[in-house]
mmCIF file of C-alpha atoms in Angstrom:
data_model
loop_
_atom_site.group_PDB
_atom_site.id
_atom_site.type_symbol
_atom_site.label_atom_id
_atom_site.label_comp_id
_atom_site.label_asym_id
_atom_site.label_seq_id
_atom_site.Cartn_x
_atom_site.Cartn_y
_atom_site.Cartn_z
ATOM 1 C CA UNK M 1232 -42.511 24.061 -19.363
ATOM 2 C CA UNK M 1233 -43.840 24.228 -15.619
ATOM 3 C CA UNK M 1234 -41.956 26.272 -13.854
ATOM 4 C CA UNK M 1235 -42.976 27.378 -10.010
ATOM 5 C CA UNK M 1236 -41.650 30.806 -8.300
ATOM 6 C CA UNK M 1237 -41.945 31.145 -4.349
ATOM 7 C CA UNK M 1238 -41.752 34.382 -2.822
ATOM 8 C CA UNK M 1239 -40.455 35.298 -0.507
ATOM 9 C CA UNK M 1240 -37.054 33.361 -0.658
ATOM 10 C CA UNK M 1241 -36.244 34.311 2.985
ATOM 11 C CA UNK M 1242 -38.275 35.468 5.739
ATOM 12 C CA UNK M 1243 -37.572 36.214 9.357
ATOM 13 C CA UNK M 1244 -40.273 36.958 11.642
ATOM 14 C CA UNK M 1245 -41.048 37.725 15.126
ATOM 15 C CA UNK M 1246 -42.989 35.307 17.124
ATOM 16 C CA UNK M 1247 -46.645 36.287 17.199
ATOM 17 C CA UNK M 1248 -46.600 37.926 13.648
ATOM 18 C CA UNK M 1249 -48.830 36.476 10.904
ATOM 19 C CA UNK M 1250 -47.357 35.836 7.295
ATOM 20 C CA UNK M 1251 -48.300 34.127 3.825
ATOM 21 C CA UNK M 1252 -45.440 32.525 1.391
ATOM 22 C CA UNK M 1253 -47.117 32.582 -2.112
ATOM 23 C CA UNK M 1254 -46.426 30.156 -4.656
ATOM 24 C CA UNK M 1255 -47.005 30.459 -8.541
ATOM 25 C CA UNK M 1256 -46.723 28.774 -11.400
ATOM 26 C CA UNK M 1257 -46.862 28.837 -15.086
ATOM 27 C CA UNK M 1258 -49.144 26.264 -16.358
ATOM 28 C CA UNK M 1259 -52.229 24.395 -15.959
ATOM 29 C CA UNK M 1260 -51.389 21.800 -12.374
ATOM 30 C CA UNK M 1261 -53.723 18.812 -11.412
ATOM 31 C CA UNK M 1262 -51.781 18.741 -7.934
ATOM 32 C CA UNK M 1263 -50.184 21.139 -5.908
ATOM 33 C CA UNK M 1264 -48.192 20.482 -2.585
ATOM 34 C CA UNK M 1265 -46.387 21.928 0.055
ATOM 35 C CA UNK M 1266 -44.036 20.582 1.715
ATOM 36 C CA UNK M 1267 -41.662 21.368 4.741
ATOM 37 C CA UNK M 1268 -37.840 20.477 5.259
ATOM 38 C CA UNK M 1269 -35.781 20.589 8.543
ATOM 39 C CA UNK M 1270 -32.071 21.586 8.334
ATOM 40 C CA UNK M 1271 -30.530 18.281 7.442
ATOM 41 C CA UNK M 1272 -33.853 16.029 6.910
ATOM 42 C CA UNK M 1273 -36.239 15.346 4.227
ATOM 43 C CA UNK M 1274 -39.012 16.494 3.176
ATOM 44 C CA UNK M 1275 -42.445 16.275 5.434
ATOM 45 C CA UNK M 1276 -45.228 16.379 3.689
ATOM 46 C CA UNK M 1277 -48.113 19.491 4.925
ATOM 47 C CA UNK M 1278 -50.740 19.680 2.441
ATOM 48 C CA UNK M 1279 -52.114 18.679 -0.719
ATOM 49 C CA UNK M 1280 -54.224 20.542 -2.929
ATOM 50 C CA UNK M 1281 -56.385 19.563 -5.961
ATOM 51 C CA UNK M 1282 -59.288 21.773 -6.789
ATOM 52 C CA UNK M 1283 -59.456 25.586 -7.548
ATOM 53 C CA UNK M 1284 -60.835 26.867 -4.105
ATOM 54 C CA UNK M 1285 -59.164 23.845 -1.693
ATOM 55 C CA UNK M 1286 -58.539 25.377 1.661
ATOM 56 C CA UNK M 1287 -56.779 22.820 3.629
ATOM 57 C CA UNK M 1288 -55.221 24.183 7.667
ATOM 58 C CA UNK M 1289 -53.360 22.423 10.249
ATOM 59 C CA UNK M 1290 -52.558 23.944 13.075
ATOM 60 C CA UNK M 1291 -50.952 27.423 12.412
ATOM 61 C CA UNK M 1292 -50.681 26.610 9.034
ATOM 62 C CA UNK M 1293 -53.551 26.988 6.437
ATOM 63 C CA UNK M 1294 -52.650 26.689 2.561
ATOM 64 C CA UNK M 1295 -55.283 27.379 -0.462
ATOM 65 C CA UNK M 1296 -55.396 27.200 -4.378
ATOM 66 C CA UNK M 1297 -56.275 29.430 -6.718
ATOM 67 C CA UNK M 1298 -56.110 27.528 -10.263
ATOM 68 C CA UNK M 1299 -57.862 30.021 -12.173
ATOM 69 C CA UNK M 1300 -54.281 32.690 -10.850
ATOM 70 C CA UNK M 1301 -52.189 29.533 -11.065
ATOM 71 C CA UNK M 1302 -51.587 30.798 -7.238
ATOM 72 C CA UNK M 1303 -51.281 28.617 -3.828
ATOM 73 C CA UNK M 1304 -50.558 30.737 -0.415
ATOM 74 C CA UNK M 1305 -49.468 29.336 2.575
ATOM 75 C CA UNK M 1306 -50.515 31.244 5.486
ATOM 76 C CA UNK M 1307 -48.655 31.434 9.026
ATOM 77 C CA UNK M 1308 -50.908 31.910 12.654
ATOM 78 C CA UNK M 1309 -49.390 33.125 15.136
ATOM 79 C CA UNK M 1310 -46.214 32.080 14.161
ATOM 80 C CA UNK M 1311 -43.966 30.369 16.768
ATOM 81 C CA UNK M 1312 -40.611 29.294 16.858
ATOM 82 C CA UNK M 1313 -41.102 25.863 15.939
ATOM 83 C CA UNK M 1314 -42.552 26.391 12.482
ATOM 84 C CA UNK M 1315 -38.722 27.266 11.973
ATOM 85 C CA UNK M 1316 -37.825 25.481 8.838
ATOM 86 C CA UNK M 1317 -37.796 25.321 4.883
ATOM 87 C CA UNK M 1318 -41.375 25.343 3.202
ATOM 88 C CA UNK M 1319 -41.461 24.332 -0.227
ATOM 89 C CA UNK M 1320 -44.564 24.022 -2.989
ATOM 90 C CA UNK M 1321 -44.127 21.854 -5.545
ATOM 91 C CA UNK M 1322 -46.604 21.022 -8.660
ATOM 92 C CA UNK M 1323 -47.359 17.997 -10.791
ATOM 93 C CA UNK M 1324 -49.506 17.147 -13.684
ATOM 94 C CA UNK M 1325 -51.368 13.309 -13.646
ATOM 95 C CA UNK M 1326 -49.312 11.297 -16.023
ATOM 96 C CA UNK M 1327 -46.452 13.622 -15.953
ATOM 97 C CA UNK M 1328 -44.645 11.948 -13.410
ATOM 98 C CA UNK M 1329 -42.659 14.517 -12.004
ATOM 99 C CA UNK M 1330 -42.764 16.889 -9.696
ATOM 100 C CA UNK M 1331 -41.126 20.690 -9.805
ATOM 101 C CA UNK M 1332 -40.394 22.281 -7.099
ATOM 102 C CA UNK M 1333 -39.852 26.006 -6.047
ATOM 103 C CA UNK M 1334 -36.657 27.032 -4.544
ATOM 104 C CA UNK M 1335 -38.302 27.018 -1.184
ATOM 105 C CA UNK M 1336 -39.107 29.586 1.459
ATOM 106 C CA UNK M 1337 -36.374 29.454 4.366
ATOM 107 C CA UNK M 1338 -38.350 30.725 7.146
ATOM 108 C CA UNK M 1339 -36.294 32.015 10.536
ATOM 109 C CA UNK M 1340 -39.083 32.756 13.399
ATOM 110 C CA UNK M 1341 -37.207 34.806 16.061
ATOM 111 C CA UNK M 1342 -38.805 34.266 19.890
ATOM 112 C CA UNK L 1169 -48.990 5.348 6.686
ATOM 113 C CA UNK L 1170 -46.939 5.534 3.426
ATOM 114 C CA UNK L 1171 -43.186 4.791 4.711
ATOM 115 C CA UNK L 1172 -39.943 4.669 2.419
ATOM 116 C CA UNK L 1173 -36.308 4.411 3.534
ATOM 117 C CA UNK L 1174 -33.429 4.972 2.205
ATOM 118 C CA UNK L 1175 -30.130 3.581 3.366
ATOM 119 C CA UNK L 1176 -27.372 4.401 4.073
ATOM 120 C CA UNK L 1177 -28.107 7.583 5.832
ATOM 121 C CA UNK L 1178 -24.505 8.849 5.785
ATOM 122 C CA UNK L 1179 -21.641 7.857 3.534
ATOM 123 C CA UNK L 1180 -18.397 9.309 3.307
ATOM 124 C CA UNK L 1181 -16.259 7.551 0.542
ATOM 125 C CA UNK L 1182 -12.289 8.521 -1.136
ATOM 126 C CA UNK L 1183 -12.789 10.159 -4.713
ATOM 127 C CA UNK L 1184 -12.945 7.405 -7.260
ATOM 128 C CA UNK L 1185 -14.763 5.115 -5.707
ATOM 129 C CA UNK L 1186 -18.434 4.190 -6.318
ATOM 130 C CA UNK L 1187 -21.348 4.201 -3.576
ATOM 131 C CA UNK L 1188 -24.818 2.744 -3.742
ATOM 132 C CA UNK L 1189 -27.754 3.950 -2.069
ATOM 133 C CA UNK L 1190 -30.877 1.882 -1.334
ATOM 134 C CA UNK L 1191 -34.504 3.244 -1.483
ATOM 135 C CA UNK L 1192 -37.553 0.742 -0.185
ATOM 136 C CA UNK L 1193 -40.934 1.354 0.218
ATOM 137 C CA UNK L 1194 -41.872 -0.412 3.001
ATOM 138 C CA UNK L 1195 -45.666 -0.804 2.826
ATOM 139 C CA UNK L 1196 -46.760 -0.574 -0.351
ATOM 140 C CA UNK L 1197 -45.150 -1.450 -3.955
ATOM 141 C CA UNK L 1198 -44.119 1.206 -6.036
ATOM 142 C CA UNK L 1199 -43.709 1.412 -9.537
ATOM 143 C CA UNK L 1200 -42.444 4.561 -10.082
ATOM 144 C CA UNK L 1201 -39.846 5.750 -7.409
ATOM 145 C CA UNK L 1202 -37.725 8.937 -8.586
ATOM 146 C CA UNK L 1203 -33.725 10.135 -7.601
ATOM 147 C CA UNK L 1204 -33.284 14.120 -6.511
ATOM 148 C CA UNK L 1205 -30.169 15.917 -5.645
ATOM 149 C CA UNK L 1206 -30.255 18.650 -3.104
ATOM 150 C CA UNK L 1207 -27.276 20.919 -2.727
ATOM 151 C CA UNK L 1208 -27.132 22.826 0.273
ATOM 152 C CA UNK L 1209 -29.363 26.077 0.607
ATOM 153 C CA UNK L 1210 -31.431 24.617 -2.699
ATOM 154 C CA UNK L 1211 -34.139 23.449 -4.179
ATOM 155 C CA UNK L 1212 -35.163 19.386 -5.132
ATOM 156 C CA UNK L 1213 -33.452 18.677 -8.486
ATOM 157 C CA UNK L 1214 -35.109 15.753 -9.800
ATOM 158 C CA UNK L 1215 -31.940 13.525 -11.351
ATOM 159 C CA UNK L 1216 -34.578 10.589 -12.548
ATOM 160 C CA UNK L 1217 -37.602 8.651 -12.757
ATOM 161 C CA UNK L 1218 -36.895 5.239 -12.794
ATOM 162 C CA UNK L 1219 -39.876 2.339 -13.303
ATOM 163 C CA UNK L 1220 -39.657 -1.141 -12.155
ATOM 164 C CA UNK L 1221 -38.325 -3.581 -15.497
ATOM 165 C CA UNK L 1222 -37.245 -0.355 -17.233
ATOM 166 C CA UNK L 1223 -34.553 1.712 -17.872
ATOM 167 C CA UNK L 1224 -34.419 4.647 -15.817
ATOM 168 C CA UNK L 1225 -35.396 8.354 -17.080
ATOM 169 C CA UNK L 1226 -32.907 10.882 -16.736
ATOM 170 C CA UNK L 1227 -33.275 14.483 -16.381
ATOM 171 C CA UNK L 1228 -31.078 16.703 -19.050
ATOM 172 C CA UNK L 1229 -27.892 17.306 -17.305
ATOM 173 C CA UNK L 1230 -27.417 14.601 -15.343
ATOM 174 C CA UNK L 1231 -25.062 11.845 -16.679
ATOM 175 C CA UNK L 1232 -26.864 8.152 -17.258
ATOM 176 C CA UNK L 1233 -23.275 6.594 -16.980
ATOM 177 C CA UNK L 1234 -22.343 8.511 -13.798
ATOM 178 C CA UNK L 1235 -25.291 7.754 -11.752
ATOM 179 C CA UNK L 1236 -27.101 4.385 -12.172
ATOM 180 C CA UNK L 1237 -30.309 3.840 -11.302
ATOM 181 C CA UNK L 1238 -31.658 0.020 -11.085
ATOM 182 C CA UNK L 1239 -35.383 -0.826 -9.873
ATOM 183 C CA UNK L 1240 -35.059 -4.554 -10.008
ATOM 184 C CA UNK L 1241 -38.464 -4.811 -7.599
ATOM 185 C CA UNK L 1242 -41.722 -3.232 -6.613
ATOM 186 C CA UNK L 1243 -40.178 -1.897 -3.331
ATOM 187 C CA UNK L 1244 -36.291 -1.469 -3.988
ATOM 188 C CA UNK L 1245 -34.563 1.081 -6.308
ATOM 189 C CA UNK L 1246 -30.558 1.751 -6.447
ATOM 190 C CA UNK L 1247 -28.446 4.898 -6.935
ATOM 191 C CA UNK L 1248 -25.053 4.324 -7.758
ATOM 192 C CA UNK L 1249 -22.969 7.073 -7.797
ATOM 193 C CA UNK L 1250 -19.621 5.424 -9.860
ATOM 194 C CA UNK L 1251 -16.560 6.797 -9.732
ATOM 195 C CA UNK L 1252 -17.371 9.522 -7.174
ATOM 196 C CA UNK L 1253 -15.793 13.040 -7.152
ATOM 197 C CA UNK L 1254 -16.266 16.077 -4.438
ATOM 198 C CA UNK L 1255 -18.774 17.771 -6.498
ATOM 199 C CA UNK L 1256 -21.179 14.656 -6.534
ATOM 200 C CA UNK L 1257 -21.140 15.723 -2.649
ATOM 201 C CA UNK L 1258 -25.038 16.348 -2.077
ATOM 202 C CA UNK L 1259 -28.061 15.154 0.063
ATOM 203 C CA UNK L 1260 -29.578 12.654 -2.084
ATOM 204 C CA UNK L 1261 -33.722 11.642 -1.627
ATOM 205 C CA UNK L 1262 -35.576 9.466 -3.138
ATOM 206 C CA UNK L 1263 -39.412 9.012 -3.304
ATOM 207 C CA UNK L 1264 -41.731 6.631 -4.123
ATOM 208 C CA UNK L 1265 -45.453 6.698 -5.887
ATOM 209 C CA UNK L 1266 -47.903 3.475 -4.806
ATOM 210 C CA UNK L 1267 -48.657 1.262 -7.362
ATOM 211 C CA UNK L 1268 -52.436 2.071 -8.232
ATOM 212 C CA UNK L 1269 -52.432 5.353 -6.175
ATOM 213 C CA UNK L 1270 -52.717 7.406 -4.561
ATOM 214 C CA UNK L 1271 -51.125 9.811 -7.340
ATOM 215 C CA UNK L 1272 -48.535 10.893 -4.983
ATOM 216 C CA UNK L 1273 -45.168 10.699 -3.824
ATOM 217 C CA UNK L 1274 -44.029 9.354 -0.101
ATOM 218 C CA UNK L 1275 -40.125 10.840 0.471
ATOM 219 C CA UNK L 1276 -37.290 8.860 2.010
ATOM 220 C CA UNK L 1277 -35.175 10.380 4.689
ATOM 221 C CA UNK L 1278 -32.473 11.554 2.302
ATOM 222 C CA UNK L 1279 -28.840 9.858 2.335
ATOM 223 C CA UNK L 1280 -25.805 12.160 2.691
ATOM 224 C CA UNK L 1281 -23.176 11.845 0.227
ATOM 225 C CA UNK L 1282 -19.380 13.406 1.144
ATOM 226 C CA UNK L 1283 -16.710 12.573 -1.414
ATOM 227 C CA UNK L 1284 -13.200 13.054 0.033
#
């Protein structure tokens, strides 16, 4: 069964600071994604990551995947009050048609 | 870009009653679009996969009879939530995956359900 574990759960941070959320999970993946949720919106799609090695950034925001750990990180620049929200990996398998999700990282960035 | 929608954005509805939420993909077809429940403070829980001309696929747990799920086209799939009760209170989001690909999923903007 795929199961995915993000860590930390919570985070508060000062402006400025730099951080990483780390996401793993239990078996083999073909995709994995992150995704980020506003209080009281969906889901906004960040990155998406399908080879062992795949750095992919954006901004303050840089993800990568380690498939041989069965590890993504999502690393915070800089952070800045904005990038306020809830960040969430999620994993999927071609032909499995689902997704699983990790409980989410709820990320509080204090100016 | 990818867009889906979902309406209606807000519902509040008296216990017993049933509500139906729309999903549409709006520029592309989609065969496979899929239900999740989000209570608040949690995670996606995936309630089903549902494929156009089939019957829908529900996750263990969640009750067939309780919440159906019809995907009469390529771009329009239906969550009814019958007889509705507090506890069925939740953000509910849909997503859809493009017919041929890309082997992803495009989110709608989530419909909030309060049961009275």
């Amino acid at each position: 069964e795929l199961k995915v574990e993000q860590n930390p759960l919570f985070l508060s941070m000062q402006e400025g600071k730099n951080y990483t959320i780390y996401c793993n999970y239990s078996t083999t993946s073909d995709r994995l994604y992150w995704y980020r949720q506003d209080p009281g919106k969906s889901l906004e799609s960040l990155f998406v990551l399908l080879s062992n090695g795949a750095v992919k950034q954006e901004g303050r925001l840089m993800a990568s995947l380690d498939t041989k750990a069965r590890l993504s990180t999502l690393h915070i620049t800089a952070a800045v009050h904005d990038l306020s929200a809830t960040y969430f990996c999620a994993v999927d398998r071609v032909g499995a048609d689902k997704i699983i999700f990790g409980k989410g990282t709820r990320l509080h960035i204090l100016p | 870009g990818a867009v889906v929608s979902q309406h209606p954005s807000r519902v509040i509805c008296k216990s017993g009653t049933s509500v139906k939420i729309e999903c549409r993909s709006l520029d592309f077809q989609a065969t496979t679009m899929f239900w999740y429940r989000q209570f608040p403070k949690q995670s996606l829980m995936l309630m089903a996969t549902s494929n156009e001309g089939s019957k829908a696929t529900y996750e263990q747990g969640v009750e067939k009879d309780k919440f159906l799920i019809n995907h009469a086209s390529l771009t329009l799939s239906t969550l009814t939530v019958t007889s509705a009760h507090p506890e069925d209170s939740s953000f509910y989001i849909c997503s859809a995956r493009p017919a041929g690909g890309p082997e992803t999923q495009y989110f709608g903007p989530g419909t909030r359900l309060l049961v009275l």
